């Protein structure tokens, strides 16, 4: 039976998009929350939504307007935390869902943040560097009233990077009249960024994969790994798995799919992508495949590290893998989850598997406040320990409740969020 939700007027009930996917996940966790379930509606309503107009002057002198968002889902456990993405398909539903998944993710690894997310509906490839800077600075000024190092801390996401974070930090400093390096994370090292931050999400995926493989009796050495997305997350995960002796047999990105049953040369693939902008045309592979055929490749570990809603029910039927590590946010639909559970595929959910990024963002934020910085070895060791502890806690809940790892992660995280909500009470 489908639960009927009291939907806000600004969403289309006929097509809820990613937010609808999140609501289904909350419905699944609700029966496991006990007395805290009386607070569950808190999780179905973002605390604050800001929609802004972002006008800029283009290089040709014309004025262009872009739609921007910043959503703060829940801040019961601390300031908002979440990335900013620049993408032509960004919608309010998507940013709402991403902010909610950040709430769950932060609570799952037990860092003291709430969930937030931002985005601009723009294809950044159509902008010059100067236009991109003006867009970033104007967007920052429009959302500046709700962000800050103790309010809401943006970070890089799809099509944004440390340069965008530097522009955001500087813009905020100009508005506030003082430099607060902790207003964003994922900054350049020279501006208070943290060592290990760029690789953190991919490293977290790898650590979660090692833990999951141990539970399933899969040896990392020689394991066949297929990866969708070869950016910051998929690319780093590929390198780490290859260095550990696994065979990265297939990689797909927006340009195409490359396959080699003996294992791709990941280092050379990185060089190729840096030179030509994608995996297409990489020499020495066995075959280039049609996009949809990627899902039928037999593997031990599959890593979707691109965009959300990639693994639908139809795709789930095709999959021939043992473990899925969700490097992307929301890549698997609830309907696909059920099919994968029936097929005994172990899914390590996004809210656990890709939490390495926000964990090291937390480290960066702490270092900025203290102006004392740790070594990369210290950061990686702390990240590994937190990811291992989080996986262990989620695994224990999954075994105790006989639920999937996704539902177990939601049980653990939502319990922490709603306990904080209950203890704090309602104001006034």
Coordinates of C-alpha atoms in Angstrom, one line a residue:
X1 CA 0.0 0.0 0.0
X2 CA 1.3 3.4 -0.9
X3 CA 1.4 6.0 1.9
X4 CA -0.4 9.2 1.1
X5 CA 1.7 12.2 2.0
X6 CA 0.6 15.8 2.7
X7 CA 2.5 17.3 -0.1
X8 CA 3.6 21.0 -0.3
X9 CA 1.9 23.1 -3.0
X10 CA 5.2 23.7 -4.9
X11 CA 5.6 20.0 -5.9
X12 CA 3.8 18.0 -8.6
X13 CA 2.0 15.1 -6.9
X14 CA 2.0 13.3 -10.3
X15 CA 5.8 13.4 -10.6
X16 CA 7.6 13.9 -7.3
X17 CA 11.0 13.1 -8.8
X18 CA 13.9 12.3 -6.4
X19 CA 11.9 13.6 -3.4
X20 CA 9.3 10.9 -4.0
X21 CA 12.1 8.3 -3.9
X22 CA 13.2 9.7 -0.5
X23 CA 9.7 9.7 0.9
X24 CA 9.4 6.0 0.1
X25 CA 12.6 5.3 2.0
X26 CA 11.2 7.2 5.0
X27 CA 8.0 5.1 4.8
X28 CA 10.2 1.9 5.0
X29 CA 12.0 3.1 8.1
X30 CA 9.0 4.4 10.0
X31 CA 7.9 1.0 11.5
X32 CA 11.3 0.6 13.0
X33 CA 11.4 4.0 14.9
X34 CA 9.2 3.0 17.8
X35 CA 8.0 6.0 19.9
X36 CA 10.1 8.3 17.8
X37 CA 7.8 7.7 14.9
X38 CA 5.6 10.5 16.2
X39 CA 8.3 12.9 15.0
X40 CA 8.7 11.3 11.5
X41 CA 6.8 14.1 9.7
X42 CA 9.8 16.3 10.6
X43 CA 11.8 14.2 8.1
X44 CA 9.2 14.7 5.3
X45 CA 9.4 18.5 5.4
X46 CA 12.6 20.6 4.7
X47 CA 13.2 23.1 7.4
X48 CA 13.9 25.9 4.9
X49 CA 13.9 26.3 1.1
X50 CA 15.4 29.3 -0.6
X51 CA 14.8 29.8 -4.4
X52 CA 16.8 32.6 -5.9
X53 CA 17.2 34.4 -9.2
X54 CA 20.8 34.5 -10.3
X55 CA 21.4 37.2 -13.0
X56 CA 24.8 37.7 -14.6
X57 CA 26.2 39.8 -17.4
X58 CA 27.4 37.5 -20.2
X59 CA 30.7 38.2 -22.0
X60 CA 28.7 39.5 -25.0
X61 CA 27.0 42.1 -22.8
X62 CA 23.6 40.3 -22.6
X63 CA 21.9 39.6 -19.2
X64 CA 21.1 36.0 -18.4
X65 CA 19.0 34.7 -15.5
X66 CA 19.5 31.3 -13.8
X67 CA 17.4 29.6 -11.2
X68 CA 19.2 28.8 -7.9
X69 CA 18.4 26.8 -4.8
X70 CA 19.5 26.2 -1.3
X71 CA 17.6 23.7 0.8
X72 CA 18.2 23.1 4.5
X73 CA 16.4 19.8 5.3
X74 CA 17.1 19.2 9.0
X75 CA 19.4 21.0 11.5
X76 CA 18.5 19.3 14.7
X77 CA 22.0 17.9 15.1
X78 CA 24.1 20.8 13.9
X79 CA 24.6 23.3 11.0
X80 CA 23.5 22.4 7.5
X81 CA 26.1 20.6 5.3
X82 CA 25.9 19.7 1.7
X83 CA 27.2 20.4 -1.8
X84 CA 26.3 22.8 -4.5
X85 CA 25.8 21.5 -8.0
X86 CA 25.7 23.3 -11.3
X87 CA 23.7 21.2 -13.8
X88 CA 21.1 22.0 -16.5
X89 CA 18.7 19.4 -15.0
X90 CA 18.7 20.6 -11.4
X91 CA 15.2 20.8 -9.9
X92 CA 13.8 21.7 -6.6
X93 CA 12.7 18.1 -6.0
X94 CA 16.2 16.9 -6.6
X95 CA 17.8 19.4 -4.3
X96 CA 15.3 18.6 -1.6
X97 CA 16.0 14.9 -1.9
X98 CA 19.8 15.5 -1.8
X99 CA 19.5 17.7 1.3
X100 CA 17.5 15.0 3.0
X101 CA 20.0 12.3 2.1
X102 CA 22.7 14.5 3.6
X103 CA 20.7 14.6 6.8
X104 CA 20.7 10.8 6.9
X105 CA 24.4 10.5 5.7
X106 CA 25.7 12.9 8.4
X107 CA 23.8 11.1 11.1
X108 CA 24.9 7.7 9.8
X109 CA 28.6 8.5 10.3
X110 CA 27.7 10.5 13.4
X111 CA 29.2 13.8 12.4
X112 CA 27.5 16.8 14.1
X113 CA 25.8 18.3 11.0
X114 CA 22.3 18.5 9.5
X115 CA 21.5 18.1 5.9
X116 CA 21.5 20.8 3.2
X117 CA 22.1 21.1 -0.5
X118 CA 22.3 23.7 -3.2
X119 CA 22.3 24.1 -7.0
X120 CA 21.9 26.3 -10.0
X121 CA 20.0 25.2 -13.1
X122 CA 22.8 25.8 -15.6
X123 CA 25.0 23.9 -18.0
X124 CA 28.4 25.2 -16.9
X125 CA 30.0 24.0 -20.2
X126 CA 28.2 26.9 -21.9
X127 CA 29.9 29.5 -19.6
X128 CA 33.3 31.0 -19.8
X129 CA 35.5 31.0 -16.7
X130 CA 34.6 34.7 -16.1
X131 CA 30.9 34.0 -16.5
X132 CA 31.2 31.0 -14.1
X133 CA 32.9 33.2 -11.5
X134 CA 30.2 35.9 -11.8
X135 CA 27.5 33.2 -11.5
X136 CA 29.1 31.7 -8.4
X137 CA 29.6 35.1 -6.7
X138 CA 26.0 36.3 -7.4
X139 CA 24.6 32.9 -6.2
X140 CA 26.6 33.2 -3.0
X141 CA 25.4 36.7 -2.4
X142 CA 21.8 35.6 -2.9
X143 CA 22.0 32.7 -0.4
X144 CA 24.4 34.5 2.0
X145 CA 21.7 35.3 4.5
X146 CA 21.3 31.6 5.4
X147 CA 24.8 30.2 5.1
X148 CA 27.8 30.6 7.4
X149 CA 30.3 28.5 9.3
X150 CA 27.8 27.9 12.2
X151 CA 24.7 27.9 9.9
X152 CA 25.2 26.0 6.7
X153 CA 28.4 25.0 5.0
X154 CA 28.4 24.4 1.2
X155 CA 30.9 22.1 -0.5
X156 CA 31.6 20.9 -4.1
X157 CA 29.2 18.6 -5.9
X158 CA 28.4 17.9 -9.6
X159 CA 30.3 20.3 -11.9
X160 CA 31.7 22.4 -9.0
X161 CA 35.2 22.2 -7.5
X162 CA 37.7 23.8 -5.2
X163 CA 37.9 26.9 -7.4
X164 CA 34.1 27.4 -7.1
X165 CA 34.5 27.0 -3.3
X166 CA 37.3 29.7 -3.3
X167 CA 35.0 32.1 -5.1
X168 CA 32.2 31.4 -2.6
X169 CA 34.4 31.9 0.4
X170 CA 35.8 35.1 -1.0
X171 CA 32.3 36.4 -1.9
X172 CA 31.1 35.6 1.6
X173 CA 34.1 37.4 3.1
X174 CA 33.3 40.5 1.1
X175 CA 29.7 40.5 2.2
X176 CA 30.5 39.9 5.9
X177 CA 33.5 42.1 6.1
X178 CA 35.7 39.4 7.5
X179 CA 37.3 36.1 6.3
X180 CA 35.6 32.9 7.6
X181 CA 37.4 30.0 6.1
X182 CA 34.9 27.6 7.6
X183 CA 32.0 28.9 5.5
X184 CA 32.8 26.3 2.8
X185 CA 34.7 23.0 2.6
X186 CA 36.5 21.4 -0.3
X187 CA 38.6 24.6 -0.7
X188 CA 42.1 24.8 -2.1
X189 CA 44.8 23.8 0.4
X190 CA 46.2 27.3 0.3
X191 CA 42.9 28.8 1.6
X192 CA 42.3 26.4 4.5
X193 CA 41.4 23.3 2.6
X194 CA 42.1 19.9 4.0
X195 CA 44.6 17.3 2.7
X196 CA 42.8 14.2 1.5
X197 CA 39.5 16.0 0.8
X198 CA 39.5 15.6 -2.9
X199 CA 40.0 11.8 -2.7
X200 CA 37.8 11.4 0.4
X201 CA 34.5 10.3 -1.2
X202 CA 36.2 7.7 -3.4
X203 CA 38.3 6.5 -0.5
X204 CA 35.2 6.1 1.6
X205 CA 33.6 4.0 -1.2
X206 CA 36.7 1.8 -1.2
X207 CA 36.7 1.4 2.6
X208 CA 33.0 0.5 2.5
X209 CA 33.7 -1.9 -0.3
X210 CA 36.4 -3.7 1.6
X211 CA 34.1 -4.2 4.6
X212 CA 31.2 -5.4 2.4
X213 CA 33.4 -7.8 0.4
X214 CA 34.6 -9.3 3.7
X215 CA 31.0 -9.9 4.7
X216 CA 30.2 -11.6 1.4
X217 CA 33.4 -13.6 1.2
X218 CA 34.7 -11.7 -1.9
X219 CA 38.4 -11.3 -2.1
X220 CA 39.4 -7.8 -3.2
X221 CA 42.5 -9.1 -5.0
X222 CA 41.3 -10.3 -8.3
X223 CA 37.7 -9.0 -7.8
X224 CA 36.0 -7.7 -11.0
X225 CA 34.9 -4.1 -10.6
X226 CA 32.6 -2.2 -13.0
X227 CA 32.2 1.6 -12.5
X228 CA 29.7 4.1 -13.9
X229 CA 31.2 7.6 -13.7
X230 CA 34.9 8.3 -13.8
X231 CA 35.0 11.7 -12.1
X232 CA 36.2 12.5 -8.6
X233 CA 34.4 9.6 -6.9
X234 CA 34.5 6.8 -9.5
X235 CA 38.0 7.7 -10.6
X236 CA 39.5 7.7 -7.1
X237 CA 37.6 4.4 -6.2
X238 CA 39.0 2.8 -9.4
X239 CA 42.5 3.7 -8.5
X240 CA 42.2 2.4 -5.0
X241 CA 40.6 -0.9 -6.0
X242 CA 43.2 -1.3 -8.8
X243 CA 46.0 -0.6 -6.3
X244 CA 44.5 -3.3 -4.0
X245 CA 44.7 -5.9 -6.7
X246 CA 41.2 -5.8 -8.1
X247 CA 40.5 -5.7 -11.8
X248 CA 38.6 -2.7 -13.0
X249 CA 37.0 -4.5 -16.0
X250 CA 34.5 -1.8 -17.2
X251 CA 34.1 2.0 -16.9
X252 CA 31.3 4.1 -18.3
X253 CA 31.0 7.9 -18.4
X254 CA 29.1 10.4 -20.5
X255 CA 31.2 9.7 -23.6
X256 CA 30.9 5.9 -23.7
X257 CA 31.8 2.5 -22.1
X258 CA 35.1 0.7 -22.2
X259 CA 35.6 -2.9 -21.3
X260 CA 38.6 -5.2 -20.7
X261 CA 38.1 -8.6 -19.0
X262 CA 41.7 -8.7 -17.9
X263 CA 41.4 -5.3 -16.2
X264 CA 41.8 -1.8 -17.6
X265 CA 45.0 0.2 -17.0
X266 CA 43.5 2.7 -14.6
X267 CA 46.5 5.1 -14.5
X268 CA 46.5 5.3 -18.3
X269 CA 42.7 5.7 -18.4
X270 CA 43.1 8.7 -16.0
X271 CA 45.6 10.3 -18.4
X272 CA 43.4 9.6 -21.4
X273 CA 40.3 11.2 -19.7
X274 CA 42.4 14.3 -18.7
X275 CA 43.5 14.7 -22.3
X276 CA 40.3 14.1 -24.2
X277 CA 37.5 14.6 -21.6
X278 CA 36.1 11.1 -21.4
X279 CA 36.8 7.4 -21.7
X280 CA 35.7 7.1 -25.4
X281 CA 38.6 6.2 -27.6
X282 CA 40.8 4.7 -24.9
X283 CA 43.3 2.4 -26.7
X284 CA 43.9 -1.2 -25.8
X285 CA 40.4 -2.1 -24.7
X286 CA 38.5 -5.2 -25.8
X287 CA 35.3 -3.4 -26.8
X288 CA 33.3 -0.2 -26.7
X289 CA 29.8 -1.0 -25.6
X290 CA 26.3 0.5 -26.0
X291 CA 25.3 2.5 -23.0
X292 CA 22.6 0.2 -21.7
X293 CA 24.8 -2.9 -22.2
X294 CA 27.0 -1.8 -19.3
X295 CA 24.5 -3.0 -16.8
X296 CA 24.7 -6.6 -18.1
X297 CA 28.4 -6.9 -17.5
X298 CA 29.2 -9.7 -15.0
X299 CA 31.2 -8.3 -12.0
X300 CA 31.8 -8.9 -8.3
X301 CA 31.5 -5.2 -7.4
X302 CA 29.5 -2.5 -9.2
X303 CA 29.9 1.1 -8.4
X304 CA 27.3 3.6 -9.8
X305 CA 29.1 6.9 -9.3
X306 CA 27.3 9.2 -11.7
X307 CA 23.8 10.7 -11.2
X308 CA 20.7 9.6 -9.3
X309 CA 18.0 7.1 -10.5
X310 CA 20.3 5.1 -12.7
X311 CA 19.4 1.6 -11.4
X312 CA 15.7 1.3 -12.2
X313 CA 13.6 -1.8 -11.8
X314 CA 14.4 -2.7 -15.5
X315 CA 18.1 -2.3 -14.9
X316 CA 18.1 -4.2 -11.7
X317 CA 16.7 -7.2 -13.6
X318 CA 19.8 -7.2 -15.9
X319 CA 22.5 -6.8 -13.2
X320 CA 24.9 -9.6 -12.7
X321 CA 27.0 -8.6 -9.7
X322 CA 27.4 -9.5 -6.0
X323 CA 27.9 -6.1 -4.3
X324 CA 26.8 -2.6 -5.3
X325 CA 28.6 0.4 -3.8
X326 CA 26.6 3.6 -4.3
X327 CA 29.2 6.3 -5.0
X328 CA 26.5 8.6 -6.5
X329 CA 23.5 10.0 -4.5
X330 CA 20.3 8.2 -5.0
X331 CA 21.3 5.9 -7.9
X332 CA 18.9 3.1 -7.1
X333 CA 15.1 3.4 -7.0
X334 CA 13.1 1.7 -4.2
X335 CA 11.6 -0.7 -6.8
X336 CA 15.1 -1.7 -7.9
X337 CA 16.1 -2.1 -4.2
X338 CA 13.4 -4.8 -3.8
X339 CA 14.5 -6.7 -6.9
X340 CA 18.2 -6.6 -5.8
X341 CA 17.3 -7.9 -2.4
X342 CA 15.4 -10.8 -4.0
X343 CA 18.5 -11.5 -6.1
X344 CA 20.7 -11.4 -2.9
X345 CA 22.8 -8.5 -4.2
X346 CA 24.3 -6.6 -1.3
X347 CA 23.7 -2.9 -1.8
X348 CA 25.8 -0.5 0.3
X349 CA 23.7 2.6 0.1
X350 CA 24.8 6.1 -0.8
X351 CA 24.1 7.4 2.7
X352 CA 26.8 5.1 3.9
X353 CA 29.1 4.3 1.0
X354 CA 29.8 7.9 -0.2
X355 CA 29.9 9.5 3.3
X356 CA 33.7 9.8 3.1
X357 CA 33.4 13.2 1.5
X358 CA 31.3 14.8 4.2
X359 CA 33.5 13.1 6.9
X360 CA 36.6 14.8 5.6
X361 CA 34.7 18.0 5.1
X362 CA 33.9 17.8 8.8
X363 CA 37.7 17.4 9.4
X364 CA 38.4 20.5 7.3
X365 CA 35.8 22.5 9.2
X366 CA 37.3 21.5 12.5
X367 CA 40.8 22.4 11.3
X368 CA 39.6 25.8 10.0
X369 CA 38.1 26.7 13.5
X370 CA 41.3 25.7 15.3
X371 CA 43.8 26.9 12.6
X372 CA 45.6 23.6 13.2
X373 CA 46.0 21.2 10.3
X374 CA 46.5 17.5 10.3
X375 CA 48.7 15.3 8.0
X376 CA 47.2 13.4 5.2
X377 CA 48.0 10.1 6.9
X378 CA 46.1 11.3 10.0
X379 CA 43.1 12.3 8.0
X380 CA 43.0 9.0 6.0
X381 CA 43.4 7.0 9.2
X382 CA 40.5 8.9 10.9
X383 CA 38.3 8.6 7.8
X384 CA 39.0 4.8 7.6
X385 CA 38.1 4.3 11.2
X386 CA 34.9 6.3 11.0
X387 CA 33.7 4.5 7.9
X388 CA 34.6 1.1 9.4
X389 CA 32.7 1.9 12.6
X390 CA 29.7 3.2 10.7
X391 CA 29.6 0.1 8.5
X392 CA 29.8 -2.2 11.5
X393 CA 27.0 -0.3 13.3
X394 CA 24.8 -0.5 10.2
X395 CA 25.5 -4.2 9.6
X396 CA 24.5 -5.0 13.2
X397 CA 21.2 -3.2 12.8
X398 CA 20.6 -5.0 9.5
X399 CA 21.2 -8.4 11.0
X400 CA 19.1 -7.6 14.1
X401 CA 16.1 -6.2 12.2
X402 CA 16.5 -8.5 9.1
X403 CA 16.5 -5.5 6.8
X404 CA 18.6 -4.2 3.9
X405 CA 21.7 -2.1 4.6
X406 CA 19.8 1.0 3.2
X407 CA 16.9 0.5 5.7
X408 CA 19.4 -0.2 8.5
X409 CA 21.3 3.0 7.7
X410 CA 18.0 4.9 7.8
X411 CA 17.0 3.3 11.1
X412 CA 20.3 4.3 12.7
X413 CA 20.5 7.8 11.2
X414 CA 16.8 8.7 11.6
X415 CA 16.9 7.5 15.2
X416 CA 19.8 9.9 16.0
X417 CA 18.1 12.8 14.2
X418 CA 14.7 12.3 15.9
X419 CA 16.2 11.7 19.3
X420 CA 17.9 15.1 18.9
X421 CA 14.5 16.6 17.8
X422 CA 12.7 15.1 20.7
X423 CA 15.2 16.2 23.3
X424 CA 15.3 19.8 21.9
X425 CA 11.5 20.0 21.8
X426 CA 9.6 22.5 19.8
X427 CA 10.1 26.3 20.0
X428 CA 8.1 28.2 21.1

